XYZ file of N, CA, C and O in Angstrom:
816
model
N -18.308 7.432 10.198
C -17.937 6.128 9.712
C -17.431 5.244 10.830
O -17.679 5.478 12.008
N -16.683 4.222 10.474
C -16.168 3.263 11.447
C -15.265 3.931 12.470
O -15.305 3.602 13.644
N -14.429 4.882 12.031
C -13.511 5.536 12.945
C -14.263 6.296 14.026
O -13.914 6.222 15.211
N -15.317 7.016 13.641
C -16.098 7.758 14.630
C -16.799 6.819 15.601
O -16.895 7.091 16.793
N -17.310 5.703 15.068
C -17.958 4.720 15.932
C -16.976 4.173 16.950
O -17.310 3.960 18.120
N -15.750 3.950 16.508
C -14.725 3.425 17.400
C -14.383 4.435 18.492
O -14.217 4.074 19.659
N -14.311 5.717 18.134
C -14.025 6.757 19.118
C -15.108 6.816 20.182
O -14.843 6.961 21.371
N -16.361 6.723 19.722
C -17.482 6.748 20.659
C -17.418 5.542 21.592
O -17.629 5.648 22.797
N -17.097 4.391 21.005
C -17.030 3.162 21.795
C -15.956 3.248 22.866
O -16.159 2.865 24.018
N -14.783 3.774 22.492
C -13.692 3.895 23.460
C -14.049 4.903 24.540
O -13.793 4.685 25.728
N -14.659 6.017 24.129
C -15.051 7.029 25.106
C -16.061 6.473 26.105
O -16.021 6.772 27.300
N -16.969 5.655 25.612
C -17.976 5.044 26.481
C -17.334 4.075 27.469
O -17.760 3.959 28.618
N -16.289 3.389 27.003
C -15.651 2.382 27.848
C -14.701 2.977 28.877
O -14.392 2.349 29.877
N -14.260 4.215 28.652
C -13.320 4.835 29.575
C -14.022 5.310 30.840
O -15.193 5.686 30.810
N -13.295 5.327 31.978
C -13.895 5.812 33.222
C -14.174 7.299 33.150
O -13.420 8.046 32.539
N -15.264 7.735 33.756
C -15.610 9.151 33.745
C -14.778 9.923 34.756
O -14.591 11.124 34.644
N -14.243 9.212 35.766
C -13.424 9.859 36.778
C -12.271 8.932 37.132
O -12.433 7.985 37.902
N -11.093 9.214 36.581
C -9.959 8.321 36.775
C -9.553 8.222 38.237
O -8.968 7.237 38.663
N -9.885 9.260 39.048
C -9.477 9.270 40.449
C -10.198 8.218 41.269
O -9.781 7.867 42.357
N -11.304 7.695 40.753
C -12.072 6.693 41.479
C -11.536 5.286 41.231
O -12.051 4.317 41.774
N -10.515 5.192 40.373
C -9.900 3.897 40.145
C -10.726 2.950 39.307
O -10.550 1.739 39.362
N -11.681 3.479 38.526
C -12.489 2.623 37.672
C -11.624 2.036 36.561
O -10.663 2.653 36.117
N -11.958 0.847 36.114
C -11.198 0.186 35.077
C -11.901 0.283 33.722
O -13.117 0.364 33.662
N -11.098 0.276 32.673
C -11.653 0.291 31.318
C -12.349 -1.040 31.050
O -11.867 -2.104 31.428
N -13.482 -0.969 30.390
C -14.209 -2.182 30.016
C -13.490 -2.806 28.825
O -13.810 -2.549 27.662
N -12.486 -3.624 29.132
C -11.636 -4.201 28.098
C -12.436 -5.047 27.112
O -12.220 -4.996 25.903
N -13.360 -5.835 27.628
C -14.156 -6.698 26.761
C -14.953 -5.914 25.741
O -15.031 -6.284 24.568
N -15.531 -4.784 26.178
C -16.331 -3.956 25.292
C -15.467 -3.325 24.208
O -15.822 -3.319 23.023
N -14.294 -2.800 24.616
C -13.385 -2.169 23.656
C -12.910 -3.190 22.630
O -12.853 -2.933 21.431
N -12.577 -4.398 23.115
C -12.124 -5.456 22.216
C -13.205 -5.812 21.198
O -12.936 -6.034 20.021
N -14.456 -5.852 21.672
C -15.575 -6.170 20.786
C -15.724 -5.111 19.706
O -15.932 -5.430 18.524
N -15.603 -3.841 20.097
C -15.748 -2.759 19.123
C -14.578 -2.737 18.139
O -14.753 -2.438 16.950
N -13.376 -3.050 18.640
C -12.220 -3.117 17.749
C -12.389 -4.222 16.717
O -12.035 -4.066 15.542
N -12.941 -5.346 17.155
C -13.193 -6.456 16.244
C -14.166 -6.043 15.151
O -13.972 -6.347 13.972
N -15.229 -5.324 15.541
C -16.206 -4.844 14.562
C -15.550 -3.907 13.553
O -15.817 -3.966 12.356
N -14.668 -3.026 14.071
C -14.003 -2.062 13.193
C -13.093 -2.774 12.200
O -13.055 -2.452 11.013
N -12.359 -3.779 12.700
C -11.468 -4.542 11.820
C -12.255 -5.271 10.739
O -11.824 -5.359 9.589
N -13.414 -5.809 11.120
C -14.247 -6.519 10.145
C -14.750 -5.564 9.071
O -14.813 -5.915 7.888
N -15.093 -4.335 9.492
C -15.575 -3.341 8.528
C -14.466 -2.963 7.549
O -14.694 -2.826 6.344
N -13.245 -2.780 8.082
C -12.108 -2.445 7.223
C -11.813 -3.595 6.264
O -11.534 -3.383 5.087
N -11.893 -4.824 6.768
C -11.637 -6.000 5.933
C -12.642 -6.075 4.787
O -12.285 -6.390 3.648
N -13.914 -5.770 5.082
C -14.949 -5.793 4.044
C -14.653 -4.742 2.975
O -14.819 -4.982 1.778
N -14.210 -3.563 3.442
C -13.892 -2.491 2.503
C -12.747 -2.913 1.578
O -12.777 -2.700 0.365
N -11.715 -3.537 2.161
C -10.576 -3.976 1.366
C -10.995 -5.019 0.333
O -10.482 -5.043 -0.790
N -11.910 -5.903 0.724
C -12.397 -6.907 -0.211
C -13.128 -6.248 -1.371
O -13.010 -6.666 -2.524
N -13.912 -5.196 -1.063
C -14.616 -4.460 -2.110
C -13.616 -3.829 -3.079
O -13.815 -3.825 -4.292
N -12.534 -3.284 -2.510
C -11.508 -2.655 -3.337
C -10.874 -3.678 -4.266
O -10.692 -3.440 -5.462
N -10.525 -4.852 -3.719
C -9.887 -5.891 -4.524
C -10.817 -6.398 -5.625
O -10.391 -6.635 -6.750
N -12.101 -6.553 -5.304
C -13.062 -7.012 -6.306
C -13.207 -5.985 -7.419
O -13.290 -6.330 -8.593
N -13.239 -4.700 -7.007
C -13.371 -3.642 -8.008
C -12.162 -3.625 -8.928
O -12.276 -3.441 -10.135
N -10.976 -3.819 -8.341
C -9.750 -3.821 -9.146
C -9.724 -4.995 -10.110
O -9.282 -4.874 -11.252
N -10.214 -6.146 -9.647
C -10.166 -7.353 -10.471
C -11.242 -7.368 -11.556
O -11.015 -7.838 -12.664
N -12.409 -6.802 -11.229
C -13.544 -6.931 -12.142
C -13.812 -5.724 -13.039
O -14.389 -5.857 -14.106
N -13.405 -4.544 -12.590
C -13.769 -3.385 -13.402
C -12.689 -2.350 -13.521
O -12.947 -1.163 -13.636
N -11.448 -2.777 -13.470
C -10.337 -1.837 -13.444
C -10.265 -0.962 -14.686
O -9.860 0.181 -14.629
N -10.656 -1.495 -15.829
C -10.482 -0.755 -17.079
C -11.669 0.128 -17.437
O -11.639 0.832 -18.431
N -12.694 0.110 -16.595
C -13.909 0.843 -16.966
C -14.069 2.166 -16.234
O -15.129 2.762 -16.245
N -12.989 2.631 -15.570
C -13.078 3.925 -14.913
C -12.751 3.811 -13.445
O -12.207 2.810 -13.000
N -13.064 4.840 -12.653
C -12.735 4.832 -11.243
C -13.284 3.603 -10.545
O -14.433 3.240 -10.707
N -12.441 2.950 -9.751
C -12.827 1.694 -9.118
C -13.573 1.896 -7.815
O -14.285 1.030 -7.369
N -13.389 3.029 -7.179
C -13.988 3.237 -5.862
C -15.110 4.258 -5.956
O -14.917 5.452 -5.772
N -16.281 3.781 -6.258
C -17.462 4.639 -6.234
C -17.359 5.892 -7.078
O -17.855 6.942 -6.690
N -16.694 5.810 -8.223
C -16.604 6.979 -9.086
C -15.797 8.102 -8.460
O -16.259 9.222 -8.343
N -14.589 7.803 -8.001
C -13.759 8.788 -7.326
C -13.578 10.028 -8.195
O -13.328 9.931 -9.384
N -13.697 11.196 -7.568
C -13.542 12.450 -8.308
C -12.070 12.809 -8.420
O -11.322 12.707 -7.464
N -11.678 13.259 -9.604
C -10.284 13.635 -9.808
C -10.009 14.973 -9.126
O -10.824 15.894 -9.158
N -8.839 15.069 -8.477
C -8.447 16.308 -7.830
C -8.322 17.403 -8.883
O -7.690 17.215 -9.916
N -8.935 18.559 -8.608
C -8.912 19.652 -9.567
C -7.609 20.433 -9.512
O -7.145 20.965 -10.509
N -7.014 20.522 -8.310
C -5.786 21.292 -8.138
C -4.720 20.453 -7.454
O -5.037 19.546 -6.677
N -3.481 20.768 -7.738
C -2.357 20.061 -7.128
C -1.418 21.090 -6.521
O -0.752 21.823 -7.250
N -1.386 21.148 -5.203
C -0.544 22.106 -4.489
C 0.844 21.497 -4.289
O 1.050 20.676 -3.396
N 1.791 21.920 -5.108
C 3.126 21.336 -5.060
C 3.955 21.800 -3.871
O 5.076 21.324 -3.680
N 3.404 22.727 -3.083
C 4.108 23.147 -1.868
C 3.893 22.132 -0.746
O 4.588 22.164 0.271
N 2.929 21.237 -0.931
C 2.646 20.209 0.073
C 3.517 18.984 -0.170
O 4.115 18.829 -1.229
N 3.595 18.117 0.826
C 4.382 16.897 0.664
C 3.705 15.983 -0.350
O 2.496 16.073 -0.581
N 4.482 15.090 -0.920
C 3.928 14.129 -1.870
C 2.869 13.270 -1.189
O 1.851 12.910 -1.802
N 3.099 12.966 0.070
C 2.147 12.202 0.879
C 0.779 12.883 0.892
O -0.265 12.239 0.712
N 0.777 14.207 1.075
C -0.479 14.966 1.098
C -1.072 15.076 -0.294
O -2.297 15.000 -0.468
N -0.222 15.248 -1.290
C -0.706 15.454 -2.659
C -1.428 14.225 -3.214
O -2.356 14.358 -4.014
N -1.005 13.031 -2.794
C -1.663 11.824 -3.308
C -2.864 11.403 -2.458
O -3.564 10.447 -2.803
N -3.095 12.107 -1.346
C -4.281 11.811 -0.550
C -4.032 11.147 0.788
O -4.971 10.650 1.423
N -2.765 11.104 1.234
C -2.463 10.571 2.556
C -2.631 9.066 2.669
O -2.712 8.348 1.675
N -2.686 8.601 3.917
C -2.736 7.168 4.189
C -3.905 6.460 3.514
O -3.761 5.331 3.036
N -5.066 7.095 3.492
C -6.246 6.445 2.923
C -6.026 6.082 1.465
O -6.257 4.946 1.046
N -5.551 7.046 0.678
C -5.320 6.778 -0.740
C -4.137 5.842 -0.969
O -4.161 5.009 -1.881
N -3.113 5.977 -0.144
C -1.943 5.110 -0.322
C -2.304 3.664 -0.018
O -1.985 2.748 -0.783
N -3.001 3.451 1.100
C -3.382 2.082 1.456
C -4.357 1.497 0.437
O -4.255 0.326 0.051
N -5.296 2.325 -0.022
C -6.262 1.846 -1.009
C -5.580 1.558 -2.344
O -5.914 0.582 -3.030
N -4.585 2.382 -2.700
C -3.856 2.145 -3.955
C -3.101 0.823 -3.896
O -2.993 0.122 -4.907
N -2.583 0.480 -2.717
C -1.893 -0.803 -2.558
C -2.878 -1.948 -2.791
O -2.561 -2.933 -3.469
N -4.091 -1.816 -2.241
C -5.103 -2.858 -2.421
C -5.484 -3.007 -3.896
O -5.611 -4.126 -4.418
N -5.678 -1.875 -4.567
C -6.048 -1.905 -5.984
C -4.908 -2.501 -6.812
O -5.121 -3.374 -7.665
N -3.681 -2.015 -6.551
C -2.528 -2.517 -7.289
C -2.371 -4.017 -7.095
O -2.116 -4.750 -8.052
N -2.546 -4.476 -5.851
C -2.362 -5.897 -5.568
C -3.393 -6.740 -6.328
O -3.073 -7.791 -6.883
N -4.625 -6.234 -6.355
C -5.664 -6.941 -7.104
C -5.326 -7.028 -8.581
O -5.527 -8.063 -9.229
N -4.770 -5.952 -9.120
C -4.369 -5.938 -10.525
C -3.192 -6.886 -10.759
O -3.139 -7.599 -11.767
N -2.232 -6.867 -9.815
C -1.024 -7.686 -9.956
C -1.360 -9.175 -9.999
O -0.718 -9.946 -10.717
N -2.373 -9.568 -9.218
C -2.766 -10.978 -9.199
C -3.385 -11.421 -10.519
O -3.498 -12.617 -10.787
N -3.789 -10.447 -11.345
C -4.362 -10.754 -12.653
C -3.373 -10.513 -13.796
O -3.676 -10.769 -14.957
N -2.181 -10.024 -13.445
C -1.203 -9.628 -14.459
C -0.102 -10.688 -14.578
O 0.675 -10.891 -13.644
N -0.016 -11.368 -15.717
C 0.982 -12.435 -15.878
C 2.423 -11.959 -15.759
O 3.328 -12.748 -15.521
N 2.649 -10.657 -15.921
C 4.015 -10.135 -15.832
C 4.563 -10.221 -14.404
O 5.772 -10.430 -14.214
N 3.692 -10.061 -13.413
C 4.180 -9.969 -12.023
C 3.424 -10.859 -11.032
O 3.705 -10.839 -9.847
N 2.459 -11.609 -11.508
C 1.612 -12.386 -10.598
C 2.414 -13.310 -9.685
O 2.083 -13.472 -8.513
N 3.472 -13.908 -10.191
C 4.240 -14.865 -9.394
C 4.879 -14.229 -8.163
O 5.147 -14.918 -7.178
N 5.101 -12.916 -8.203
C 5.701 -12.230 -7.045
C 4.665 -11.956 -5.947
O 5.033 -11.761 -4.784
N 3.398 -11.930 -6.327
C 2.360 -11.520 -5.387
C 1.390 -12.632 -4.995
O 0.703 -12.524 -3.976
N 1.314 -13.680 -5.770
C 0.361 -14.752 -5.500
C 0.941 -15.706 -4.446
O 1.681 -16.638 -4.759
N 0.615 -15.470 -3.191
C 1.103 -16.254 -2.063
C -0.093 -16.691 -1.215
O -1.243 -16.453 -1.581
N 0.184 -17.322 -0.062
C -0.925 -17.642 0.847
C -1.459 -16.345 1.460
O -0.806 -15.292 1.403
N -2.644 -16.403 2.039
C -3.319 -15.195 2.524
C -2.488 -14.411 3.537
O -2.428 -13.181 3.501
N -1.849 -15.127 4.448
C -1.050 -14.454 5.477
C 0.139 -13.723 4.861
O 0.440 -12.588 5.236
N 0.811 -14.380 3.910
C 1.956 -13.768 3.238
C 1.523 -12.544 2.444
O 2.197 -11.500 2.474
N 0.398 -12.643 1.729
C -0.077 -11.508 0.927
C -0.447 -10.331 1.815
O -0.187 -9.172 1.477
N -1.056 -10.619 2.959
C -1.419 -9.544 3.898
C -0.159 -8.842 4.389
O -0.125 -7.612 4.526
N 0.897 -9.623 4.638
C 2.152 -9.045 5.090
C 2.807 -8.180 4.033
O 3.345 -7.107 4.331
N 2.753 -8.632 2.788
C 3.335 -7.857 1.685
C 2.596 -6.529 1.525
O 3.210 -5.468 1.396
N 1.268 -6.587 1.546
C 0.477 -5.357 1.394
C 0.768 -4.376 2.531
O 0.895 -3.165 2.305
N 0.871 -4.905 3.739
C 1.134 -4.046 4.903
C 2.483 -3.345 4.763
O 2.592 -2.137 4.991
N 3.511 -4.095 4.377
C 4.847 -3.514 4.245
C 4.909 -2.506 3.100
O 5.580 -1.472 3.201
N 4.208 -2.794 2.008
C 4.184 -1.859 0.882
C 3.553 -0.538 1.303
O 4.066 0.542 0.990
N 2.430 -0.647 2.027
C 1.760 0.573 2.502
C 2.660 1.346 3.457
O 2.816 2.567 3.342
N 3.265 0.644 4.415
C 4.112 1.307 5.397
C 5.297 2.004 4.738
O 5.635 3.139 5.090
N 5.913 1.315 3.778
C 7.052 1.931 3.092
C 6.624 3.165 2.311
O 7.239 4.235 2.428
N 5.585 3.028 1.491
C 5.154 4.136 0.645
C 4.689 5.338 1.455
O 4.960 6.484 1.094
N 4.005 5.080 2.550
C 3.527 6.171 3.400
C 4.699 7.006 3.911
O 4.710 8.240 3.790
N 5.708 6.333 4.469
C 6.866 7.059 4.983
C 7.717 7.652 3.880
O 8.216 8.780 4.000
N 7.866 6.938 2.786
C 8.703 7.380 1.679
C 8.165 8.658 1.046
O 8.937 9.512 0.586
N 6.839 8.799 1.046
C 6.225 9.978 0.430
C 6.036 11.136 1.411
O 5.462 12.157 1.047
N 6.502 10.953 2.637
C 6.436 12.064 3.583
C 5.505 11.867 4.750
O 5.325 12.775 5.562
N 4.906 10.686 4.862
C 4.007 10.399 5.973
C 4.753 9.772 7.140
O 5.982 9.854 7.217
N 4.032 9.133 8.044
C 4.652 8.492 9.212
C 5.667 7.429 8.797
O 5.429 6.654 7.882
N 6.821 7.433 9.465
C 7.874 6.451 9.162
C 7.554 5.137 9.872
O 7.813 4.977 11.067
N 6.970 4.202 9.149
C 6.552 2.928 9.728
C 7.388 1.755 9.224
O 7.222 0.631 9.699
N 8.274 2.024 8.268
C 9.073 0.957 7.664
C 10.508 1.440 7.511
O 10.746 2.560 7.055
N 11.461 0.618 7.898
C 12.873 0.965 7.773
C 13.312 0.757 6.326
O 13.418 -0.382 5.862
N 13.563 1.853 5.635
C 13.924 1.779 4.218
C 15.197 0.971 3.992
O 15.434 0.468 2.884
N 16.025 0.814 5.023
C 17.257 0.037 4.896
C 16.957 -1.433 4.624
O 17.822 -2.172 4.140
N 15.727 -1.863 4.911
C 15.345 -3.264 4.678
C 14.928 -3.530 3.234
O 14.748 -4.690 2.842
N 14.778 -2.467 2.457
C 14.239 -2.618 1.101
C 15.127 -3.488 0.223
O 14.645 -4.426 -0.431
N 16.422 -3.193 0.201
C 17.326 -3.966 -0.660
C 17.446 -5.429 -0.224
O 17.255 -6.327 -1.051
N 17.730 -5.711 1.054
C 17.834 -7.126 1.451
C 16.527 -7.900 1.276
O 16.542 -9.097 0.997
N 15.392 -7.208 1.408
C 14.101 -7.883 1.259
C 13.872 -8.357 -0.169
O 13.176 -9.354 -0.400
N 14.457 -7.656 -1.143
C 14.252 -7.998 -2.553
C 15.467 -8.670 -3.201
O 15.389 -9.086 -4.359
N 16.561 -8.769 -2.469
C 17.822 -9.207 -3.074
C 17.737 -10.594 -3.720
O 18.323 -10.824 -4.772
N 17.028 -11.501 -3.087
C 16.976 -12.872 -3.606
C 15.783 -13.121 -4.538
O 15.527 -14.248 -4.927
N 15.064 -12.044 -4.854
C 13.980 -12.162 -5.827
C 14.545 -11.824 -7.211
O 15.458 -11.007 -7.333
N 14.010 -12.424 -8.222
C 14.479 -12.126 -9.581
C 13.652 -10.992 -10.191
O 12.995 -11.157 -11.220
N 13.714 -9.839 -9.530
C 12.964 -8.667 -10.009
C 13.820 -7.907 -11.020
O 14.887 -7.384 -10.678
N 13.359 -7.848 -12.240
C 14.070 -7.129 -13.300
C 13.434 -5.752 -13.500
O 12.400 -5.434 -12.905
N 14.051 -4.941 -14.363
C 13.467 -3.635 -14.701
C 12.074 -3.816 -15.297
O 11.171 -2.997 -15.076
N 11.909 -4.865 -16.064
C 10.613 -5.167 -16.688
C 9.537 -5.337 -15.615
O 8.448 -4.765 -15.724
N 9.841 -6.109 -14.582
C 8.877 -6.330 -13.503
C 8.639 -5.044 -12.710
O 7.505 -4.721 -12.350
N 9.720 -4.320 -12.442
C 9.614 -3.078 -11.681
C 8.708 -2.081 -12.399
O 7.824 -1.461 -11.804
N 8.925 -1.927 -13.698
C 8.122 -0.994 -14.490
C 6.652 -1.433 -14.540
O 5.750 -0.583 -14.553
N 6.420 -2.734 -14.566
C 5.044 -3.234 -14.589
C 4.310 -2.868 -13.302
O 3.143 -2.456 -13.337
N 4.991 -2.988 -12.171
C 4.368 -2.637 -10.887
C 4.111 -1.134 -10.807
O 3.053 -0.693 -10.347
N 5.062 -0.332 -11.284
C 4.851 1.118 -11.320
C 3.630 1.461 -12.171
O 2.841 2.343 -11.819
N 3.491 0.782 -13.284
C 2.345 0.997 -14.177
C 1.029 0.704 -13.446
O 0.052 1.465 -13.567
N 1.004 -0.374 -12.667
C -0.203 -0.740 -11.932
C -0.501 0.267 -10.821
O -1.660 0.604 -10.569
N 0.553 0.743 -10.161
C 0.367 1.750 -9.115
C -0.146 3.064 -9.701
O -1.024 3.716 -9.139
N 0.409 3.442 -10.836
C -0.025 4.674 -11.490
C -1.508 4.598 -11.841
O -2.271 5.544 -11.599
N -1.933 3.473 -12.387
C -3.342 3.284 -12.738
C -4.217 3.340 -11.488
O -5.308 3.929 -11.505
N -3.722 2.771 -10.393
C -4.491 2.766 -9.140
C -4.687 4.179 -8.612
O -5.792 4.567 -8.218
N -3.620 4.978 -8.617
C -3.723 6.357 -8.133
C -4.683 7.170 -8.998
O -5.486 7.962 -8.482
N -4.612 6.985 -10.304
C -5.507 7.727 -11.190
C -6.960 7.318 -10.974
O -7.863 8.156 -11.041
N -7.194 6.032 -10.711
C -8.555 5.569 -10.433
C -9.101 6.193 -9.156
O -10.316 6.394 -9.011
N -8.197 6.520 -8.228
C -8.602 7.132 -6.963
C -8.790 8.639 -7.087
O -9.165 9.301 -6.124
N -8.513 9.173 -8.277
C -8.722 10.598 -8.491
C -7.528 11.466 -8.169
O -7.651 12.692 -8.083
N -6.360 10.849 -7.959
C -5.150 11.632 -7.684
C -4.824 12.497 -8.899
O -4.943 12.044 -10.043
N -4.430 13.728 -8.656
C -4.104 14.644 -9.744
C -2.983 14.053 -10.602
O -2.020 13.481 -10.072
N -3.087 14.175 -11.930
C -2.058 13.608 -12.819
C -0.639 14.055 -12.488
O 0.305 13.267 -12.591
N -0.465 15.327 -12.099
C 0.877 15.813 -11.763
C 1.403 15.147 -10.487
O 2.586 14.799 -10.397
N 0.520 14.981 -9.500
C 0.917 14.323 -8.251
C 1.248 12.864 -8.530
O 2.208 12.307 -7.985
N 0.459 12.245 -9.389
C 0.701 10.858 -9.757
C 2.047 10.717 -10.477
O 2.832 9.801 -10.186
N 2.321 11.628 -11.382
C 3.581 11.598 -12.130
C 4.770 11.745 -11.187
O 5.765 11.007 -11.299
N 4.661 12.666 -10.227
C 5.756 12.878 -9.273
C 5.910 11.681 -8.339
O 7.023 11.338 -7.930
N 4.784 11.054 -7.991
C 4.836 9.872 -7.120
C 5.552 8.730 -7.826
O 6.379 8.028 -7.224
N 5.265 8.539 -9.098
C 5.919 7.469 -9.853
C 7.405 7.777 -10.052
O 8.244 6.863 -10.018
N 7.734 9.055 -10.242
C 9.144 9.437 -10.387
C 9.898 9.161 -9.088
O 11.040 8.680 -9.108
N 9.257 9.462 -7.961
C 9.878 9.207 -6.655
C 10.088 7.711 -6.453
O 11.147 7.266 -6.005
N 9.069 6.925 -6.793
C 9.174 5.467 -6.642
C 10.242 4.898 -7.575
O 10.890 3.891 -7.247
N 10.434 5.554 -8.710
C 11.446 5.097 -9.648
C 12.850 5.151 -9.063
O 13.748 4.417 -9.501
N 13.044 5.981 -8.043
C 14.370 6.134 -7.441
C 14.775 4.931 -6.587
O 15.945 4.807 -6.211
N 13.828 4.060 -6.277
C 14.177 2.871 -5.487
C 14.429 1.662 -6.391
O 14.586 0.541 -5.904
N 14.465 1.901 -7.684
C 14.637 0.812 -8.653
C 15.853 -0.065 -8.314
O 15.763 -1.286 -8.287
N 17.003 0.557 -8.055
C 18.216 -0.212 -7.788
C 18.077 -1.091 -6.543
O 18.570 -2.222 -6.510
N 17.434 -0.544 -5.518
C 17.261 -1.318 -4.283
C 16.441 -2.579 -4.524
O 16.653 -3.597 -3.867
N 15.508 -2.495 -5.456
C 14.605 -3.620 -5.719
C 15.198 -4.610 -6.726
O 14.976 -5.819 -6.620
N 15.969 -4.107 -7.676
C 16.456 -4.977 -8.758
C 17.921 -5.392 -8.634
O 18.395 -6.211 -9.425
N 18.649 -4.852 -7.658
C 20.091 -5.118 -7.541
C 20.429 -6.604 -7.482
O 21.351 -7.078 -8.165
N 19.709 -7.357 -6.674
C 20.003 -8.779 -6.525
C 19.980 -9.518 -7.851
O 20.905 -10.283 -8.181
N 18.947 -9.285 -8.631
C 18.819 -9.934 -9.934
C 19.911 -9.469 -10.886
O 20.501 -10.267 -11.622
N 20.212 -8.173 -10.854
C 21.246 -7.615 -11.724
C 22.607 -8.249 -11.436
O 23.351 -8.614 -12.352
N 22.931 -8.375 -10.156
C 24.208 -8.976 -9.750
C 24.307 -10.416 -10.240
O 25.334 -10.846 -10.791
N 23.239 -11.176 -10.069
C 23.255 -12.584 -10.500
C 23.361 -12.707 -12.021
O 24.034 -13.606 -12.533
N 22.720 -11.798 -12.732
C 22.795 -11.834 -14.195
C 24.211 -11.521 -14.671
O 24.718 -12.148 -15.619
N 24.877 -10.568 -14.015
C 26.246 -10.211 -14.381
C 27.191 -11.370 -14.108
O 28.092 -11.654 -14.898
N 27.004 -12.035 -12.979
C 27.836 -13.174 -12.641
C 27.635 -14.315 -13.645
O 28.592 -14.992 -14.031
N 26.383 -14.511 -14.051
C 26.080 -15.563 -15.022
C 26.768 -15.297 -16.350
O 27.294 -16.194 -17.011
N 26.819 -14.013 -16.756
C 27.470 -13.651 -18.013
C 28.968 -13.943 -17.960
O 29.572 -14.405 -18.937
N 29.558 -13.648 -16.797
C 31.003 -13.849 -16.656
C 31.361 -15.331 -16.687
O 32.456 -15.706 -17.087
N 30.426 -16.173 -16.235
C 30.691 -17.602 -16.173
C 30.353 -18.346 -17.454
O 30.527 -19.570 -17.544
N 29.845 -17.608 -18.440
C 29.469 -18.245 -19.712
C 30.713 -18.546 -20.559
O 31.683 -17.823 -20.535
């Protein structure tokens, strides 16, 4: 696939003998990286279209096969399918969220903002489930503090994520455990709104 093509491209661009002081063909590597990014972007667009147009009719990604076994001795990150499934689930969930009146206002932003939200969601979930630590979890509460995220909104997003994982063929038990784990960050996401609601009650 694209990853193998990129490896070949980089290998071709690297000097065969570093002792001769040859330089990497930067222009060639940059060109191949651009091609790889375009391929990934096309794939993400396909995922979003599938989520928006056929989410209720079964697996969204080429008829994904459901995992037959769930090895609970492995990390949650491994059980749900690693970075590929986590990143793809974010894309599917985001596509669903943009069509869902319960949470659309939190996700419908300009393209740059939406790309940033998706990236941070993937980075957090990957590390939170046992993968590479790419996001500082300490930022979770302050990032959501000024949003009016209630339990209702939080549960709606969990519902969309659960549907996304199942569409990707994640084992039901792994999906259930993933949602339970995500449920533990509820306070970090909803605290700001809860505090403001309590203050409003006291001032009534």
